[in-house]
Short mmCIF file of C-alpha atoms and ligand atoms in Angstrom, two decimals:
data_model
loop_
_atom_site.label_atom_id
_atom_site.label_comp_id
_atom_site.label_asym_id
_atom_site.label_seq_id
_atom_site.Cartn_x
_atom_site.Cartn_y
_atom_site.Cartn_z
CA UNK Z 1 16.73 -16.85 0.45
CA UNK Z 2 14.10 -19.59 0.64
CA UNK Z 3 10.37 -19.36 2.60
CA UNK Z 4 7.34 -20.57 2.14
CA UNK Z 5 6.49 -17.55 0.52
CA UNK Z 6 9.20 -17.61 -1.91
CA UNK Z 7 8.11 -21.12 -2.77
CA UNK Z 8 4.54 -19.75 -3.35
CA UNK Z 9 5.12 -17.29 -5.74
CA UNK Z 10 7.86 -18.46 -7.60
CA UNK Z 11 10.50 -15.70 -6.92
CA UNK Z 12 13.68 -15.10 -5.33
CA UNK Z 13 13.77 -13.45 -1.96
CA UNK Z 14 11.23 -13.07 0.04
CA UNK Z 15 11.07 -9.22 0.00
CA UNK Z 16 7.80 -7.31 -1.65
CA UNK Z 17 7.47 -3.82 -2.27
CA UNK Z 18 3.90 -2.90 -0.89
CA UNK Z 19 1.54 -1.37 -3.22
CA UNK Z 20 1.67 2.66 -2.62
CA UNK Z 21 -0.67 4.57 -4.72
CA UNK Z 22 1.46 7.04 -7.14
CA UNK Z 23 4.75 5.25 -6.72
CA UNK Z 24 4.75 1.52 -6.99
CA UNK Z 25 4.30 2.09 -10.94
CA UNK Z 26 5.23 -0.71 -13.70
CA UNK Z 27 8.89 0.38 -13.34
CA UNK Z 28 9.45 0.38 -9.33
CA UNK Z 29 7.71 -2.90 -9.84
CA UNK Z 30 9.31 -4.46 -12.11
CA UNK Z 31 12.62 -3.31 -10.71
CA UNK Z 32 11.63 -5.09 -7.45
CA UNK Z 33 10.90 -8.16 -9.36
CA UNK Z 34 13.94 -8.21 -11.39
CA UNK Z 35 15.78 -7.75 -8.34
CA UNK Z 36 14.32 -11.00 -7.50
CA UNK Z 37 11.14 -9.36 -5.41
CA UNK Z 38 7.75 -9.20 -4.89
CA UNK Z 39 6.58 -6.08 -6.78
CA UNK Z 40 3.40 -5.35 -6.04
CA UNK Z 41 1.34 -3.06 -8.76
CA UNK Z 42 -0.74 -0.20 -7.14
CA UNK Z 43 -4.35 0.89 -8.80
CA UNK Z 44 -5.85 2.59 -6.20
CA UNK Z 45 -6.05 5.78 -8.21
CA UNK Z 46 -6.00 4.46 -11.68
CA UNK Z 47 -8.90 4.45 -13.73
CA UNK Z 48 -9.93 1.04 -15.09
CA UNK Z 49 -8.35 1.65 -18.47
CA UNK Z 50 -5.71 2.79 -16.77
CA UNK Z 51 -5.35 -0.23 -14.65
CA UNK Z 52 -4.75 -2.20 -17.97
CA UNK Z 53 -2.08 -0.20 -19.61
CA UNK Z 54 -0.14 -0.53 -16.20
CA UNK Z 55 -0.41 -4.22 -15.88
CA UNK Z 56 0.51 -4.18 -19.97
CA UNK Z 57 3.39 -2.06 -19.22
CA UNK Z 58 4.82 -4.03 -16.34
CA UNK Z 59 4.48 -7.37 -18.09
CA UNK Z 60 6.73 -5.55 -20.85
CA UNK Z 61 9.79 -4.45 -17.97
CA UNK Z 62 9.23 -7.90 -16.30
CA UNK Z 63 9.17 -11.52 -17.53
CA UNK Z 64 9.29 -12.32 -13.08
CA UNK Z 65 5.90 -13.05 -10.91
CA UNK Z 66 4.36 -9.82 -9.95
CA UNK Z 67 0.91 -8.97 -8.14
CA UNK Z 68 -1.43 -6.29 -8.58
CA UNK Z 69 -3.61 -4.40 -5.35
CA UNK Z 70 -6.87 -3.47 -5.31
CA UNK Z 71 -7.98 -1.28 -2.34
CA UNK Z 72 -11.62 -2.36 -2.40
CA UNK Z 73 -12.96 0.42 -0.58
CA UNK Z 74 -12.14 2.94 -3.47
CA UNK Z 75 -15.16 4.42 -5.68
CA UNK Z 76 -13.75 2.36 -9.27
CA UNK Z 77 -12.17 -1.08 -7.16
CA UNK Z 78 -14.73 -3.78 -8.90
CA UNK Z 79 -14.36 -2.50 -12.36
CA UNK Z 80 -10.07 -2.23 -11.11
CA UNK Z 81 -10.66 -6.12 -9.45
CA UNK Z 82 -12.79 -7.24 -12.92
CA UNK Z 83 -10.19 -6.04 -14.97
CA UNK Z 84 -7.13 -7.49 -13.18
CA UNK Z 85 -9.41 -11.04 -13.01
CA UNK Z 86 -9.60 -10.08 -17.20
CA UNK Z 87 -5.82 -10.06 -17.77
CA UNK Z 88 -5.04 -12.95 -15.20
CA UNK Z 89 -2.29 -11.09 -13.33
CA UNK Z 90 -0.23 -14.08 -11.55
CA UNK Z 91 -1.09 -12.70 -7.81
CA UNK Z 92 -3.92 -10.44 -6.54
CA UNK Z 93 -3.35 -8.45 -3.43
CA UNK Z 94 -6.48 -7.31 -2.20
CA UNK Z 95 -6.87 -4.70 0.61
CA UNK Z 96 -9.56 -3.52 2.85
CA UNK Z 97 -12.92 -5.58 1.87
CA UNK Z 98 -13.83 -8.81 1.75
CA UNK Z 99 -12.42 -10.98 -1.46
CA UNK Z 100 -14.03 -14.30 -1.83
CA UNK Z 101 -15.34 -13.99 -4.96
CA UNK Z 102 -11.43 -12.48 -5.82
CA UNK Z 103 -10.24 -15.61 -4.36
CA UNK Z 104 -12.50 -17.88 -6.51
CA UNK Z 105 -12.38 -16.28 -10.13
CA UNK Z 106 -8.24 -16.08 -9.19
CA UNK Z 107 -7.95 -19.51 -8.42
CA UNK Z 108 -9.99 -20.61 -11.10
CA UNK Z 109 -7.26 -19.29 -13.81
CA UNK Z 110 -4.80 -20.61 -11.55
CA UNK Z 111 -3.21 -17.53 -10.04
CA UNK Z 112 -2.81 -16.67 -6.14
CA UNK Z 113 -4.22 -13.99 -3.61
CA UNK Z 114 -2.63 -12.14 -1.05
CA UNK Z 115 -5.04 -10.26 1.27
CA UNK Z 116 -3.85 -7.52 3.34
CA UNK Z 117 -4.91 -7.20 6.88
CA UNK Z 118 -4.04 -5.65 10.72
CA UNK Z 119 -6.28 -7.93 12.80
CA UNK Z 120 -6.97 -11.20 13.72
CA UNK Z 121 -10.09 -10.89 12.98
CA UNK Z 122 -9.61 -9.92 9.61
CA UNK Z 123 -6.59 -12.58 9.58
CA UNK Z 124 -8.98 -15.26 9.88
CA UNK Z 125 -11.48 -14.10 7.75
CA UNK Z 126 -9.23 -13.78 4.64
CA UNK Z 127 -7.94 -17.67 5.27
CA UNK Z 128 -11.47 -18.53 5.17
CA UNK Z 129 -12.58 -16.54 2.21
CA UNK Z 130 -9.34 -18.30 0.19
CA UNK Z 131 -6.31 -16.03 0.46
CA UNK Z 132 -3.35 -17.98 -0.46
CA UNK Z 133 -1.37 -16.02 2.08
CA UNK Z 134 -1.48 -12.42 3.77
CA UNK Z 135 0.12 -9.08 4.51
CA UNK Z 136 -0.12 -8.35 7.85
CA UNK Z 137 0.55 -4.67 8.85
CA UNK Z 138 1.61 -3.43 12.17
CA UNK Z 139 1.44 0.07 13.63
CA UNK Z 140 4.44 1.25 12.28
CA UNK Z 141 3.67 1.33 8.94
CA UNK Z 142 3.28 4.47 6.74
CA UNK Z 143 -0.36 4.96 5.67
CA UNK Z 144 -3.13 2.52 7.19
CA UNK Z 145 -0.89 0.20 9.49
CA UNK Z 146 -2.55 -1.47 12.62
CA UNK Z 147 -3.18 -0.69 16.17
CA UNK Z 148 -0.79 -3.00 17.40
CA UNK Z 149 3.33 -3.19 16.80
CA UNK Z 150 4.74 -5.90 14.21
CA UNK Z 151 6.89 -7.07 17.11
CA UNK Z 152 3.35 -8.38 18.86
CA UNK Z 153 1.26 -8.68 15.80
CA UNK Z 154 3.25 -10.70 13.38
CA UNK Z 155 3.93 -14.01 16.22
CA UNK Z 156 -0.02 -13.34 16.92
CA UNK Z 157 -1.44 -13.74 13.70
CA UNK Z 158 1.40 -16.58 12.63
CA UNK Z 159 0.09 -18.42 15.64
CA UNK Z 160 -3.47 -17.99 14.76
CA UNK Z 161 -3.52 -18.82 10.33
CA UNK Z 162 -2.15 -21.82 8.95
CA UNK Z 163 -1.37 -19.46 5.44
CA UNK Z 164 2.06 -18.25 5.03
CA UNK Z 165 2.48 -14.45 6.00
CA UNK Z 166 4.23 -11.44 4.69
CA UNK Z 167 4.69 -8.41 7.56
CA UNK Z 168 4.70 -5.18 6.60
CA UNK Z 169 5.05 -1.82 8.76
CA UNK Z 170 8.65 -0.92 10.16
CA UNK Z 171 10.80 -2.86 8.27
CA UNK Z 172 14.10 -1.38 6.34
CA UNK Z 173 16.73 -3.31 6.88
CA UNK Z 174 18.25 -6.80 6.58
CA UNK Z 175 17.81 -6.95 10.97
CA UNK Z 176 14.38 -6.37 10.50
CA UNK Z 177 14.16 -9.36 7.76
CA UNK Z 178 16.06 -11.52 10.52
CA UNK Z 179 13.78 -10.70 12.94
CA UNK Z 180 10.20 -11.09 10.70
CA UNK Z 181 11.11 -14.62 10.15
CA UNK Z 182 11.93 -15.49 13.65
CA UNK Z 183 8.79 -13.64 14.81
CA UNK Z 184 6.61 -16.44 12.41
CA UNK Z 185 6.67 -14.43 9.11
CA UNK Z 186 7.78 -16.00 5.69
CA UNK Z 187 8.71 -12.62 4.31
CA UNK Z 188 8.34 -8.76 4.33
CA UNK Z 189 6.31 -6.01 2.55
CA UNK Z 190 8.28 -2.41 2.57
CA UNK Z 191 6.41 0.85 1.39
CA UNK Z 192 9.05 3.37 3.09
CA UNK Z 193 12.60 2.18 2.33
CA UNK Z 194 11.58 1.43 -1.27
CA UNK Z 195 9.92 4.54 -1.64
CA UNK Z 196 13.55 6.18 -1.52
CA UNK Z 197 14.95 4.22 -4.20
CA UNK Z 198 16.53 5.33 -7.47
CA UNK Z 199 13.72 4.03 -9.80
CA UNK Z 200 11.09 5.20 -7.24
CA UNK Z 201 8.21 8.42 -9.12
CA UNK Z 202 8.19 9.56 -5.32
CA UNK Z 203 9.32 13.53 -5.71
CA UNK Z 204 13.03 14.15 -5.47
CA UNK Z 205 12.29 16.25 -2.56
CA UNK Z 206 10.69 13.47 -0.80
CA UNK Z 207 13.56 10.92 -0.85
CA UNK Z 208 15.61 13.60 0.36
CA UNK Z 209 13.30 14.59 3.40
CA UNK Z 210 12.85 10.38 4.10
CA UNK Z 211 16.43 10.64 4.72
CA UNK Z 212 16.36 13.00 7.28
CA UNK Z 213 13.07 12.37 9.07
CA UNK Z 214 13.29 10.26 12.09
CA UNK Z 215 11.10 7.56 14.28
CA UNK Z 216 9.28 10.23 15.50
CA UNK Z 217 8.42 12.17 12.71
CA UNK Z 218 4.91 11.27 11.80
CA UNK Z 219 1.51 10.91 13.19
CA UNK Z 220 -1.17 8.14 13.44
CA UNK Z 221 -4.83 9.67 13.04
CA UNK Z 222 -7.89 9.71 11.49
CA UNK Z 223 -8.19 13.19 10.68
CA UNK Z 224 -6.28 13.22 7.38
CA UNK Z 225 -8.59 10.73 4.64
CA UNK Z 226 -10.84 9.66 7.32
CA UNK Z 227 -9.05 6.62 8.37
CA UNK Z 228 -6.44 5.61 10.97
CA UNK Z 229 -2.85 6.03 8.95
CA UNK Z 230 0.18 7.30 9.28
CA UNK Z 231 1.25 10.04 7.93
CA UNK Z 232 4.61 12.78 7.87
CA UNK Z 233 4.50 15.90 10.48
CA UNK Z 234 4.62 19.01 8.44
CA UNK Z 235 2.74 22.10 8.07
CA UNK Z 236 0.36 20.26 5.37
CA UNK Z 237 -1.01 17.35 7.43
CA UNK Z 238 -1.17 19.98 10.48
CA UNK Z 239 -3.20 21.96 8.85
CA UNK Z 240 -5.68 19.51 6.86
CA UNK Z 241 -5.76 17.49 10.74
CA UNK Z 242 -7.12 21.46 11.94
CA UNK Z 243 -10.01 21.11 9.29
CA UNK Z 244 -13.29 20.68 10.50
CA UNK Z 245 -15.58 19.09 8.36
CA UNK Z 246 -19.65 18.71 7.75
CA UNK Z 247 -21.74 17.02 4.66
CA UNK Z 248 -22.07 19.95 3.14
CA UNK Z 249 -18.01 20.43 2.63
CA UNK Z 250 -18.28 16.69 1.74
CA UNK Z 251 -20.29 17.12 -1.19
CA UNK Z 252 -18.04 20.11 -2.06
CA UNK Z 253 -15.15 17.95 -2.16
CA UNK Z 254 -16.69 14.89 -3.48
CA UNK Z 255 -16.12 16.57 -6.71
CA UNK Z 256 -13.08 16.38 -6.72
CA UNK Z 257 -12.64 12.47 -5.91
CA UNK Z 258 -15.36 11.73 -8.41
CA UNK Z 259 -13.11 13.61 -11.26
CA UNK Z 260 -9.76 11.68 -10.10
CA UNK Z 261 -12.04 8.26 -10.40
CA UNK Z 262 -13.94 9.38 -13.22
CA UNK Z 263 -16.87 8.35 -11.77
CA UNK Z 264 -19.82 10.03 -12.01
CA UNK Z 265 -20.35 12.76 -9.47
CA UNK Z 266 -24.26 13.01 -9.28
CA UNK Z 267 -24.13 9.19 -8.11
CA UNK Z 268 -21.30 9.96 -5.65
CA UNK Z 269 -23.20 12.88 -4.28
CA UNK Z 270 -26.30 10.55 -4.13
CA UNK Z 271 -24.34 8.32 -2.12
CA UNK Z 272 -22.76 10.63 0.52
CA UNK Z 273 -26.36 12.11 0.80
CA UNK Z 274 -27.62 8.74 1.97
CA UNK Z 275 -24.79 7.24 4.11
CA UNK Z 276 -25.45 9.69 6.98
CA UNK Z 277 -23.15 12.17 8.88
CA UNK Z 278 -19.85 10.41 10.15
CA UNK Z 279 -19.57 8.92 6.55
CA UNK Z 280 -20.54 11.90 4.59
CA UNK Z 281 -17.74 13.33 6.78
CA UNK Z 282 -15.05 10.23 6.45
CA UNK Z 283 -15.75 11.00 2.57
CA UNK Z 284 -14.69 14.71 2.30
CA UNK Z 285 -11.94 13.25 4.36
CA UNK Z 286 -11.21 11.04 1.52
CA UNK Z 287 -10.75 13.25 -1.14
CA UNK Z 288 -8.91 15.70 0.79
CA UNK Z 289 -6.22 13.27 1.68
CA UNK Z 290 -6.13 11.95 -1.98
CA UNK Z 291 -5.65 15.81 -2.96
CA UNK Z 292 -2.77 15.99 -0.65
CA UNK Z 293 -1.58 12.98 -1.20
CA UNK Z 294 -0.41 13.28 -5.13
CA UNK Z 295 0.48 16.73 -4.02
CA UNK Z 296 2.66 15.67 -1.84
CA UNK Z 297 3.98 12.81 -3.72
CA UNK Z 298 4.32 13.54 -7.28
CA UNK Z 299 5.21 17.19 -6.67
CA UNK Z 300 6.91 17.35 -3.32
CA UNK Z 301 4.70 19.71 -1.52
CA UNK Z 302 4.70 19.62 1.95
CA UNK Z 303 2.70 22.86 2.78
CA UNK Z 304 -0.67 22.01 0.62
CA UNK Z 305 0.24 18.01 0.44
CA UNK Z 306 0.73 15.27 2.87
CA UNK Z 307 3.09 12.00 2.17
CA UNK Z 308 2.34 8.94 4.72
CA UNK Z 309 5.46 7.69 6.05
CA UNK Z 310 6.66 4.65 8.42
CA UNK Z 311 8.45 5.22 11.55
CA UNK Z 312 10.86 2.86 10.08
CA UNK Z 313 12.02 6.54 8.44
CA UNK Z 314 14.40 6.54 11.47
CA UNK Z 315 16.19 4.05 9.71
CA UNK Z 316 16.06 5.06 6.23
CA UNK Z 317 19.45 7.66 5.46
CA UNK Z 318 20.46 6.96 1.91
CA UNK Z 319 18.64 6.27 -1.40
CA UNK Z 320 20.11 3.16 -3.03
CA UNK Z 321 18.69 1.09 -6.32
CA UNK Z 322 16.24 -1.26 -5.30
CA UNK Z 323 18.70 -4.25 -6.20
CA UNK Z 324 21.31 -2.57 -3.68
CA UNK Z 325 18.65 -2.85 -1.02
CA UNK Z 326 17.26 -6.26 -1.48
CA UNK Z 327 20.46 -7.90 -2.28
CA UNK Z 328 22.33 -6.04 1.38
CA UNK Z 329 18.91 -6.47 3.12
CA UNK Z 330 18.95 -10.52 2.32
CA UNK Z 331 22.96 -10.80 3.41
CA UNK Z 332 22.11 -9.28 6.32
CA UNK Z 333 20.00 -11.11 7.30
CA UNK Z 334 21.58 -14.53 6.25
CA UNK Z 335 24.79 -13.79 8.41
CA UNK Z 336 22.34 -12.67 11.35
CA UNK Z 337 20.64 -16.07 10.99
CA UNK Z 338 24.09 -18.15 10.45
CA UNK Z 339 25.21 -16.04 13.77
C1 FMN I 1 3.94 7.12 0.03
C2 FMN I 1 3.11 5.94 0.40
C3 FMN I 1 1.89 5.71 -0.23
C4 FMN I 1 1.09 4.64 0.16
N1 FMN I 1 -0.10 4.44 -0.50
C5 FMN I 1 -0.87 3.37 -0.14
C6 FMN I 1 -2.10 3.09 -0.82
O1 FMN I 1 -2.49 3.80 -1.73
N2 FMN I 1 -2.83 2.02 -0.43
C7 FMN I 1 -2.41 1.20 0.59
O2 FMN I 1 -3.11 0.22 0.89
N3 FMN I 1 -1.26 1.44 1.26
C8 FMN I 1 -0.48 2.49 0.90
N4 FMN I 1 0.69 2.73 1.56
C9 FMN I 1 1.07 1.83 2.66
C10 FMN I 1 1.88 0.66 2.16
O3 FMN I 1 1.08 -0.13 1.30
C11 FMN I 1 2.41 -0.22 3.30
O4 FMN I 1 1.35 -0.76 4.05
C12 FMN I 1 3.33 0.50 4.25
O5 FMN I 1 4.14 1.42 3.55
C13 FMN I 1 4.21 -0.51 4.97
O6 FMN I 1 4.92 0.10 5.99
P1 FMN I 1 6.40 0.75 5.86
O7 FMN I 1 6.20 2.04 5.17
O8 FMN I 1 6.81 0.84 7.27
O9 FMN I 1 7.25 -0.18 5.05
C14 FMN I 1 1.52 3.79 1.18
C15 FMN I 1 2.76 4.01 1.80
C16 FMN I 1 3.56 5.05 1.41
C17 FMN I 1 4.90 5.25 2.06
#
């Protein structure tokens, strides 16, 4: 299936697997780009060193285009964004910051940048900073979606860039492909339905509850890593949403995210000292929901962890390779177009 997207990155379908922190490894990306995907490479968590030996090992599963995310709000993200600039990965998807000077050292080795985004604000800003083209996530997606649905957002912010777009948040099957691209987008991102995949590191536990939670069966707040997401209902995120928090339990806990970054805690602490209350607090907020969230993922546990989730869960009932998806998904959506 052709878009403008497709065209831009040099791949098959225009399908990308989002980049999920624990799961979209070198292997659930490369099988997303050997199924003639997007794959894109999350580093959210990884240590810089880390961050190489990924990128190695995908290039090693894949000869296909792949891109690598950089949530630019995380403690190690420049030395992560340096090192991806370093190894010239073919696309950078950057998330949650401003990437200009992404967009020029990318550019200037010839590669291309995604940014992701929910607003139009942020839409606009991205085009002018040099993104190539942009994810645009609605308030249905697992994790930090937007305040408004992909049925309204994704004809908004079409309308408003000139720079092909990818939505993201809600999307599962090949009707909700169909109906991207007639809403103005050149393609879809999908964190939930490829989460539940075969080659997917999400715990086996997980792909089994994915199957059986509905629409309804998560929550957007604040009060899990201190910014709006989505996340699953279950007795963990009840009981870290019950937590109330201060600067002193922030500095507690800021050991903990410090260790996981291996970044160096005195400078951290430093930090939270500084930034004053409502940060100190969106901190400790941090690195509890990082806590729960490779609980949750890697080991399944939904009493001490906390998985985000997309309502698009409602949709989700089997756990298929990730060629099985992309190639029904695209079909799908072809006979819905010829139709
Ligand atoms: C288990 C899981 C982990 C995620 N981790 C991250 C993350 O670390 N950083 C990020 O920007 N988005 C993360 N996301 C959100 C996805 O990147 C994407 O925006 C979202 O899944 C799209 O919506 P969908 O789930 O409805 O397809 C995660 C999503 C899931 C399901």
């Amino acid at each position: 299936m052709k878009t403008k997207i497709t065209e831009l990155f040099g791949i098959e379908h225009p399908i990308a697997l989002s980049g999920m922190s624990w799961i979209s490894t070198p292997e659930l990306v490369a099988a997303v780009a050997n199924a003639g995907g997007l794959g894109i490479l999350a580093t959210g968590t990884l240590r810089p060193e880390e961050t190489r030996e990924f990128i190695k090992k995908t290039r090693e599963l894949t000869d296909k285009p792949f891109a690598v995310n950089v949530t630019l709000y995380f403690p190690e993200a420049e030395k992560n964004a340096k090192i991806l600039i370093e190894e010239k990965v073919p696309i950078i998807n950057y998330s949650l910051g401003k990437g200009d000077k992404i967009a020029k050292a990318v550019h200037d080795y010839g590669g291309k940048v995604i940014a992701t985004v929910t607003n139009a604000k942020h839409a606009l800003a991205a085009q002018r900073d040099g993104a190539d083209a942009l994810i645009v996530t609605g308030y249905e997606a697992a994790a930090h979606g937007g305040e408004v649905g992909s049925l309204v957002l994704i004809p908004t912010i079409a309308d408003l860039v000139e720079i092909p777009i990818i939505a993201a948040g809600g999307f599962a099957d090949g009707r909700g492909l169909a109906a991207a691209l007639v809403l103005g987008a050149d393609g879809i991102a999908m964190g939930t339905r490829l989460m539940n995949t075969k080659e997917s590191p999400v715990h086996e536990i997980q792909k089994k509850v994915c199957t059986e939670k509905g629409a309804f069966d998560s929550i957007r707040t604040n009060r899990i890593d201190g910014l709006p997401g989505r996340f699953m209902i279950s007795v963990g995120s009840k009981r870290i949403m019950r937590k109330k928090l201060n600067p002193i339990s922030a500095l507690i806990k800021s050991r903990k995210i410090a260790k996981m970054f291996g970044y160096p805690w005195l400078k951290m602490a430093a930090g939270i000292l500084f930034s004053g209350v409502k940060k100190s607090v969106q901190m400790a907020r941090m690195a509890i929901g990082f806590e729960a969230f490779e609980k949750g993922t890697l080991e399944g546990d939904n009493k001490k962890g906390v998985i985000p989730i997309g309502q698009n869960a409602g949709l989700i009932f089997d756990t298929p390779t990730v060629k099985e998806i992309i190639e029904k998904m695209v079909s799908d959506a072809e006979t819905i177009k010829e139709s």
